CSV table of C-alpha atoms in Angstrom, one decimal:
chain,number,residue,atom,x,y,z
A,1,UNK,CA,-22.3,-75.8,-19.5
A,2,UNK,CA,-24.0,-74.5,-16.1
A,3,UNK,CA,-27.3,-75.5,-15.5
A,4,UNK,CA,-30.2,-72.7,-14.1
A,5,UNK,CA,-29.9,-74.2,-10.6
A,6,UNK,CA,-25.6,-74.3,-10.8
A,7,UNK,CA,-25.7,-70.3,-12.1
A,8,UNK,CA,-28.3,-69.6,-9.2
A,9,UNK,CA,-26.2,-70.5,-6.7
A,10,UNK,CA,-23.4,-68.8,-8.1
A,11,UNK,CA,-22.4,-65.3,-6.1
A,12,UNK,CA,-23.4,-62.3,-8.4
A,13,UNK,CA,-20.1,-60.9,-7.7
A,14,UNK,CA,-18.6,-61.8,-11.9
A,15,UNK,CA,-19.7,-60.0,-14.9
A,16,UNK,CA,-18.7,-63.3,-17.0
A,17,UNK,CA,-22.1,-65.3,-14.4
A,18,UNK,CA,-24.1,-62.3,-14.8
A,19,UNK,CA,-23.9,-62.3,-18.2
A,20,UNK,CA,-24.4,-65.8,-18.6
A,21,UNK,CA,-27.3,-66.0,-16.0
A,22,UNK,CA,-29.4,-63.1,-18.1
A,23,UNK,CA,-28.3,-64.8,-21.6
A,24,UNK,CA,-29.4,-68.7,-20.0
A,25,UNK,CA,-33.0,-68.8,-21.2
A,26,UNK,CA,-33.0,-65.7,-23.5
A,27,UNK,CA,-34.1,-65.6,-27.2
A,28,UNK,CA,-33.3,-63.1,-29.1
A,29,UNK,CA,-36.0,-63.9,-31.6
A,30,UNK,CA,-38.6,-62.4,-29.3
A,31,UNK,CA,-38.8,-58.4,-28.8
A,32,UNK,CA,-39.4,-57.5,-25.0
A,33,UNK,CA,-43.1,-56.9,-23.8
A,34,UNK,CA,-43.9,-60.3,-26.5
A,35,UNK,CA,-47.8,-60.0,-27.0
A,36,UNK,CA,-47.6,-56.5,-24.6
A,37,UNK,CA,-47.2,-53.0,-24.9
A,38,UNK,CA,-45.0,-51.4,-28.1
A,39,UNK,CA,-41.3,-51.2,-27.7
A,40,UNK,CA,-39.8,-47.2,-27.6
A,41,UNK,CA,-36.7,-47.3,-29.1
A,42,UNK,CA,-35.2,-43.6,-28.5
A,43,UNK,CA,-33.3,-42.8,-31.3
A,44,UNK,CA,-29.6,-40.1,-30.9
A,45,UNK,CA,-27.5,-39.5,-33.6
A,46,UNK,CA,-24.1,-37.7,-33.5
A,47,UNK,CA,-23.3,-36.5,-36.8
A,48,UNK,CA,-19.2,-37.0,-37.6
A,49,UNK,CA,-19.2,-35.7,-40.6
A,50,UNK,CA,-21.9,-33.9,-43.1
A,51,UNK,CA,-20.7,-34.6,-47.1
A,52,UNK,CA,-21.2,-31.6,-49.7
A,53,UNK,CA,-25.0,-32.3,-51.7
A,54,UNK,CA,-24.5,-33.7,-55.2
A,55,UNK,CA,-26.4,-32.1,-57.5
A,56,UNK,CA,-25.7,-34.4,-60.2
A,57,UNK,CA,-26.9,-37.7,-58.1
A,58,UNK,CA,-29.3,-35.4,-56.0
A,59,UNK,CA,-27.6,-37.0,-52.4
A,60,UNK,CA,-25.4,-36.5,-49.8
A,61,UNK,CA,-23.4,-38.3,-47.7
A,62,UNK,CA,-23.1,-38.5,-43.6
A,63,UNK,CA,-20.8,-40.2,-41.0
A,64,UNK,CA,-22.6,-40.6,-38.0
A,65,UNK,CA,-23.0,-42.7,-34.7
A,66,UNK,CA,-25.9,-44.1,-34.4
A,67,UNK,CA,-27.4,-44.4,-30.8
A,68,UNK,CA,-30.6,-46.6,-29.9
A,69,UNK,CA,-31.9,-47.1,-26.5
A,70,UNK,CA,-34.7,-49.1,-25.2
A,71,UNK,CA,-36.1,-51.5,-22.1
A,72,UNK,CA,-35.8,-55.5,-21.9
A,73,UNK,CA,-36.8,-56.2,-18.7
A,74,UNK,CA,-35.2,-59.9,-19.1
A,75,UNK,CA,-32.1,-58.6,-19.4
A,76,UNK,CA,-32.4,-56.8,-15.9
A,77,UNK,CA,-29.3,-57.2,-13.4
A,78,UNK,CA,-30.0,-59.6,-10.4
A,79,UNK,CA,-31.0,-57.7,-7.1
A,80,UNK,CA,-28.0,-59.4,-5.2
A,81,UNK,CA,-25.5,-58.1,-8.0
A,82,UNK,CA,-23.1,-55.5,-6.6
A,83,UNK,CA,-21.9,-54.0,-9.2
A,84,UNK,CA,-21.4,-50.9,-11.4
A,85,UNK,CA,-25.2,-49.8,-12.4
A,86,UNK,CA,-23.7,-50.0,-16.4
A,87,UNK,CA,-22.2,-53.1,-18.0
A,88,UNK,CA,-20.2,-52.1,-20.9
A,89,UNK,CA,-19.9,-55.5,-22.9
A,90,UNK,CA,-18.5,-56.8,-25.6
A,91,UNK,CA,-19.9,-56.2,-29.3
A,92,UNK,CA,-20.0,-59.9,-29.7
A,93,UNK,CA,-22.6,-60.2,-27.3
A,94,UNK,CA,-24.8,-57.8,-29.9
A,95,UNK,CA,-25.6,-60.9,-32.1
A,96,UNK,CA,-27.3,-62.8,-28.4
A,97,UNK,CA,-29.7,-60.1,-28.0
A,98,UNK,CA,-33.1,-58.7,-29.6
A,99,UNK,CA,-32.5,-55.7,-31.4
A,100,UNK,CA,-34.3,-52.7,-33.4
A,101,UNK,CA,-34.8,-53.8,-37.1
A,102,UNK,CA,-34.3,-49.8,-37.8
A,103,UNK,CA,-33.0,-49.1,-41.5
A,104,UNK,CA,-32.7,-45.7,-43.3
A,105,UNK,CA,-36.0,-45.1,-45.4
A,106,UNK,CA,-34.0,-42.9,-48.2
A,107,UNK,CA,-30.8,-44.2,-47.7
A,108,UNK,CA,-29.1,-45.1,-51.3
A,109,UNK,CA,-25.8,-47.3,-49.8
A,110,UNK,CA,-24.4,-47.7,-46.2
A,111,UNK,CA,-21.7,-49.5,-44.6
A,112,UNK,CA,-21.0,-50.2,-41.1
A,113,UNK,CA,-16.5,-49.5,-39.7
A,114,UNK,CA,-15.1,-52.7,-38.3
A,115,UNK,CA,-11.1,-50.7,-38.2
A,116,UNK,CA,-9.7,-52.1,-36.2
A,117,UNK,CA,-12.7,-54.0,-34.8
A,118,UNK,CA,-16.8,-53.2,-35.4
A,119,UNK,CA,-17.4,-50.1,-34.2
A,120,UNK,CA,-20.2,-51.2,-31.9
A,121,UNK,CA,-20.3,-50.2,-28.6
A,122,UNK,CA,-23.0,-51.7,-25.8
A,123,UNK,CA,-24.4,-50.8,-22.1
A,124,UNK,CA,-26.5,-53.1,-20.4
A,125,UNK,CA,-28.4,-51.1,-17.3
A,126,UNK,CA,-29.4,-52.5,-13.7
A,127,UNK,CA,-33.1,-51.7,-15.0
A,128,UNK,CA,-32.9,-53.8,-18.1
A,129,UNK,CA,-31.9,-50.9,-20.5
A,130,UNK,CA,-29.8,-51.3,-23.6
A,131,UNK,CA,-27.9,-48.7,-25.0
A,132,UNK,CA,-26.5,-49.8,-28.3
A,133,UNK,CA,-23.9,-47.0,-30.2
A,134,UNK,CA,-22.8,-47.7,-33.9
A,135,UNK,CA,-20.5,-46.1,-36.3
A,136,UNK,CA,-22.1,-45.7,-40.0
A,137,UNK,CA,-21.4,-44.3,-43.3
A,138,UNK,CA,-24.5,-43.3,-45.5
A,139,UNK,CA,-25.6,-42.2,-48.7
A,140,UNK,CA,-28.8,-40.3,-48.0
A,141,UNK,CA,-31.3,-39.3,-51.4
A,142,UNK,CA,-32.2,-35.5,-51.2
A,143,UNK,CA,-34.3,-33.9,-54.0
A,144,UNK,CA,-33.1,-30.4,-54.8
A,145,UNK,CA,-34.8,-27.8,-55.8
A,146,UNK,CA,-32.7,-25.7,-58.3
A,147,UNK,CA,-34.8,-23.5,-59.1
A,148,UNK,CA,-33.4,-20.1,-57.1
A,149,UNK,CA,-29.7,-21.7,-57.8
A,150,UNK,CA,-27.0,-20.1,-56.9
A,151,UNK,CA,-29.0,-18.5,-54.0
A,152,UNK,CA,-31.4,-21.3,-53.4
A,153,UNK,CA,-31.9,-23.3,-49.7
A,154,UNK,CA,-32.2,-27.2,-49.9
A,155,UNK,CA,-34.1,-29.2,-47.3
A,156,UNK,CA,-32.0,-32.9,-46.8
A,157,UNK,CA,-34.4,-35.3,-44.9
A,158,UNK,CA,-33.0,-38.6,-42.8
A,159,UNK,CA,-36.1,-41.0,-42.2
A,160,UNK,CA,-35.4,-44.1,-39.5
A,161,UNK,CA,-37.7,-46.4,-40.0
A,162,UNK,CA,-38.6,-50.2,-38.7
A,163,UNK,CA,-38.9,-53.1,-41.6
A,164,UNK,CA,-41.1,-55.7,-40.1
A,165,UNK,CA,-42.3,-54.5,-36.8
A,166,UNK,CA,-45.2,-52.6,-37.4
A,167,UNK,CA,-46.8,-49.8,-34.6
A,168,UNK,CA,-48.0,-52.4,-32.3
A,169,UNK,CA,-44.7,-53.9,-32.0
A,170,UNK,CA,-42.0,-50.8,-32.0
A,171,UNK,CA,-41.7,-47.5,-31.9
A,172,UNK,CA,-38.9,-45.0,-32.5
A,173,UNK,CA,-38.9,-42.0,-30.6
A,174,UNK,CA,-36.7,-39.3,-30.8
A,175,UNK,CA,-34.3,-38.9,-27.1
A,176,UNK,CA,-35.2,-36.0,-25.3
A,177,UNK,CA,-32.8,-32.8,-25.7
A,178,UNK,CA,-31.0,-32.6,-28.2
A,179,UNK,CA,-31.4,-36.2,-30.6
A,180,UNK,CA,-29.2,-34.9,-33.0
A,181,UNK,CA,-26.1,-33.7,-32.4
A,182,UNK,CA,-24.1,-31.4,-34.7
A,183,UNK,CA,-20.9,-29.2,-34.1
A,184,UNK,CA,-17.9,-27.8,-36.2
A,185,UNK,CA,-19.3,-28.9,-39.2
A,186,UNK,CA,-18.3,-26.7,-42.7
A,187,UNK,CA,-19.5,-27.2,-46.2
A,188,UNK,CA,-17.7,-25.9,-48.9
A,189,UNK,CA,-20.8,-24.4,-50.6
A,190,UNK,CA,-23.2,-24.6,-48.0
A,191,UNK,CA,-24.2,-23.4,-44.2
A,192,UNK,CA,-25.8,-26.0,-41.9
A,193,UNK,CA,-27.2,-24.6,-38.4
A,194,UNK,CA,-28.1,-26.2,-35.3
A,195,UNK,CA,-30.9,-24.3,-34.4
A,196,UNK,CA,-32.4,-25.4,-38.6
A,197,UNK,CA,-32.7,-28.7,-37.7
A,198,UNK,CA,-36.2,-29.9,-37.5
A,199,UNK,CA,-37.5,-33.0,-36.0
A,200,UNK,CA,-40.9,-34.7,-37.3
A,201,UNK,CA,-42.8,-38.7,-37.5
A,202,UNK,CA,-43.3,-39.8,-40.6
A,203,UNK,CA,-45.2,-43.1,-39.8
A,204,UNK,CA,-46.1,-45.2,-42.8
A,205,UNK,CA,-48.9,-47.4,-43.6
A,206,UNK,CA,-48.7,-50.4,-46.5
A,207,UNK,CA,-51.2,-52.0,-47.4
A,208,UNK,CA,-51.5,-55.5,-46.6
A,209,UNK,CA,-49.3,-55.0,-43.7
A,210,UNK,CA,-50.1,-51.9,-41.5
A,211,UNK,CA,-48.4,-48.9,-40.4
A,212,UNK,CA,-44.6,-48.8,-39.6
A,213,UNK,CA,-42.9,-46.5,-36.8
A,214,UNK,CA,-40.5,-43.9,-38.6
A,215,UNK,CA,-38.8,-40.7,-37.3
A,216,UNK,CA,-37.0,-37.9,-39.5
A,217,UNK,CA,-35.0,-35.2,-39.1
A,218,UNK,CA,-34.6,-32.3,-41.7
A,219,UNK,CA,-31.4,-30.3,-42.0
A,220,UNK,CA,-32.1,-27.2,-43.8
A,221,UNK,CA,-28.6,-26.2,-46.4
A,222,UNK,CA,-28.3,-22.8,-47.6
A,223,UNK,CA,-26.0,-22.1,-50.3
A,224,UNK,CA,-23.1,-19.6,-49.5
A,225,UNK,CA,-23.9,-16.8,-52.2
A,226,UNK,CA,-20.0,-15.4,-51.2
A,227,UNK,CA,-18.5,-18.2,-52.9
A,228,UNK,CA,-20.5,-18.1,-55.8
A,229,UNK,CA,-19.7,-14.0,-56.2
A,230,UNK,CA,-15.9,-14.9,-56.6
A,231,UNK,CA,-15.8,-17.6,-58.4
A,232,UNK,CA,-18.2,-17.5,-61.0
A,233,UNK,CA,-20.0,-13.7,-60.7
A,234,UNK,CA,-16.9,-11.9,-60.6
A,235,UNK,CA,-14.8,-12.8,-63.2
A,236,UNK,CA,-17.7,-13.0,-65.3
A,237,UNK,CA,-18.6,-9.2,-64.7
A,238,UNK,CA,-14.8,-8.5,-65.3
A,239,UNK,CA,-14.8,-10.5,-69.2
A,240,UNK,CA,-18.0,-8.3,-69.6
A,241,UNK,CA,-16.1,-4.9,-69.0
A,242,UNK,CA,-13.0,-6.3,-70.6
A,243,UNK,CA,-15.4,-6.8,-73.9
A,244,UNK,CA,-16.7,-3.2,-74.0
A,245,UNK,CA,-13.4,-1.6,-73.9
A,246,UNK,CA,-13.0,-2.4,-77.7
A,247,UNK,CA,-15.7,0.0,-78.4
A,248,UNK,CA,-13.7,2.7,-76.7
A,249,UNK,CA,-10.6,1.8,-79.1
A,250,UNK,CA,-10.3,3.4,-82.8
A,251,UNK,CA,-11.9,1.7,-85.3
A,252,UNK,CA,-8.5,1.4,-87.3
A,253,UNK,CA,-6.7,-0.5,-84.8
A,254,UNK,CA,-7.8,-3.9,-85.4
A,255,UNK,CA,-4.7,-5.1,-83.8
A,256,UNK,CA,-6.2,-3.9,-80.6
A,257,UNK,CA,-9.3,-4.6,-80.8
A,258,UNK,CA,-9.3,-8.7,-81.6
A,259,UNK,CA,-7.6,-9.6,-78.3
A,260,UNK,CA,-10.5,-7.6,-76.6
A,261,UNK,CA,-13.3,-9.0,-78.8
């Protein structure tokens, strides 16, 4: 193994020394700014694909790619490196570096995709930035209200929250623009907009431990009254009519009239 003074003297002219020179007294067990300002993490999401609401379970169900960005000024390229501006590196690499202790605050069961490898991808920037991407499947909780059912609008939330790092330590913002991105997506019962989406903080205090960084985004559903009117109103309005036309039939023709009863 290269010592400091071996690496320095190395040209910073190889991705594999660079990478080795920023990792050589790193520990990923300390967040950047250690003892200084909060962390801002901006949070992006790119929604795959949006599952139909259960009203049984009262969830739904999203595949998404998960996008964090934030600044660790150790990991900062060399001024004498030449380079591209934007390392793209290995997801291995992922488990060497401090990362975001963000989980899903209403999330009921997640998995990452590793087919045919983990679906992590990573940028390391000339200014220390880290761009981290990540391929997830959720299970999100949404309370319905059923109420004004079949004509009713539901209001799904997704709440990104930190676990140990508390307010002084990290915060998640969402990315400026547009953090959430969502296109071509159809629901058999329901419409989901762009322009419905909504955006809020939903910081949390415990007790005993403080107050906790969290970010949410609300995607409003309404329910598609169209399919409702053919499959359920319609033929229900036709039995209806179908019943009454026994009391246009004779009274003597019994035959007749028990089919339509």
């Amino acid at each position: 193994q290269q010592s400091a003074e071996d690496l320095a003297r190395v040209p910073a002219n190889s991705t594999s020394n660079i990478l080795n020179r920023l990792l050589l007294s790193y520990d990923p067990r300390i967040r950047p700014n250690f003892k200084g300002i909060p962390v801002d993490v901006a949070v992006n999401i790119f929604i795959n694909s949006f599952g139909s609401i259960q009203e049984t379970t009262m969830d739904y169900r999203v595949n998404i790619f998960l996008r964090q960005k934030w600044n660790d000024p150790r990991l900062k390229l060399p001024n004498d490196w030449r380079g591209s501006d934007t390392l793209t590196v290995d997801p291995t690499m992922f488990k060497c570096l401090w990362k975001p202790d963000l989980f899903f605050a209403n999330e009921k069961n997640a998995n990452f995709h590793d087919v045919t490898q983990e679906n992590i991808l990573l940028f390391i920037f000339r200014d220390g930035d880290v761009l981290v991407s990540m391929r997830l499947s959720i299970t999100l909780s949404c309370p319905l209200d059923l109420t004004l059912f079949p004509m009713d609008t539901q209001r799904c939330k997704m709440q990104l929250e930190s676990f140990g790092y508390t307010t002084d330590d990290l915060r998640f913002i969402w990315q400026s623009g547009d953090p959430v991105q969502l296109e071509k997506i159809a629901l058999p019962q329901f419409d989901i907009k762009k322009e419905d989406i909504e955006y809020g903080n939903c910081t949390k205090y415990y007790k005993g431990t403080g107050y906790y960084t969290c970010v949410e985004v609300i995607f409003t559903l309404r329910r598609q009254v169209g399919f409702y009117m053919m499959g359920v109103y319609a033929p229900t309005l036709l039995i209806v009519v179908l019943s009454w036309l026994s009391f246009w039939i004779n009274p003597d023709a019994s035959a007749a009239r028990v089919p339509l009863g």
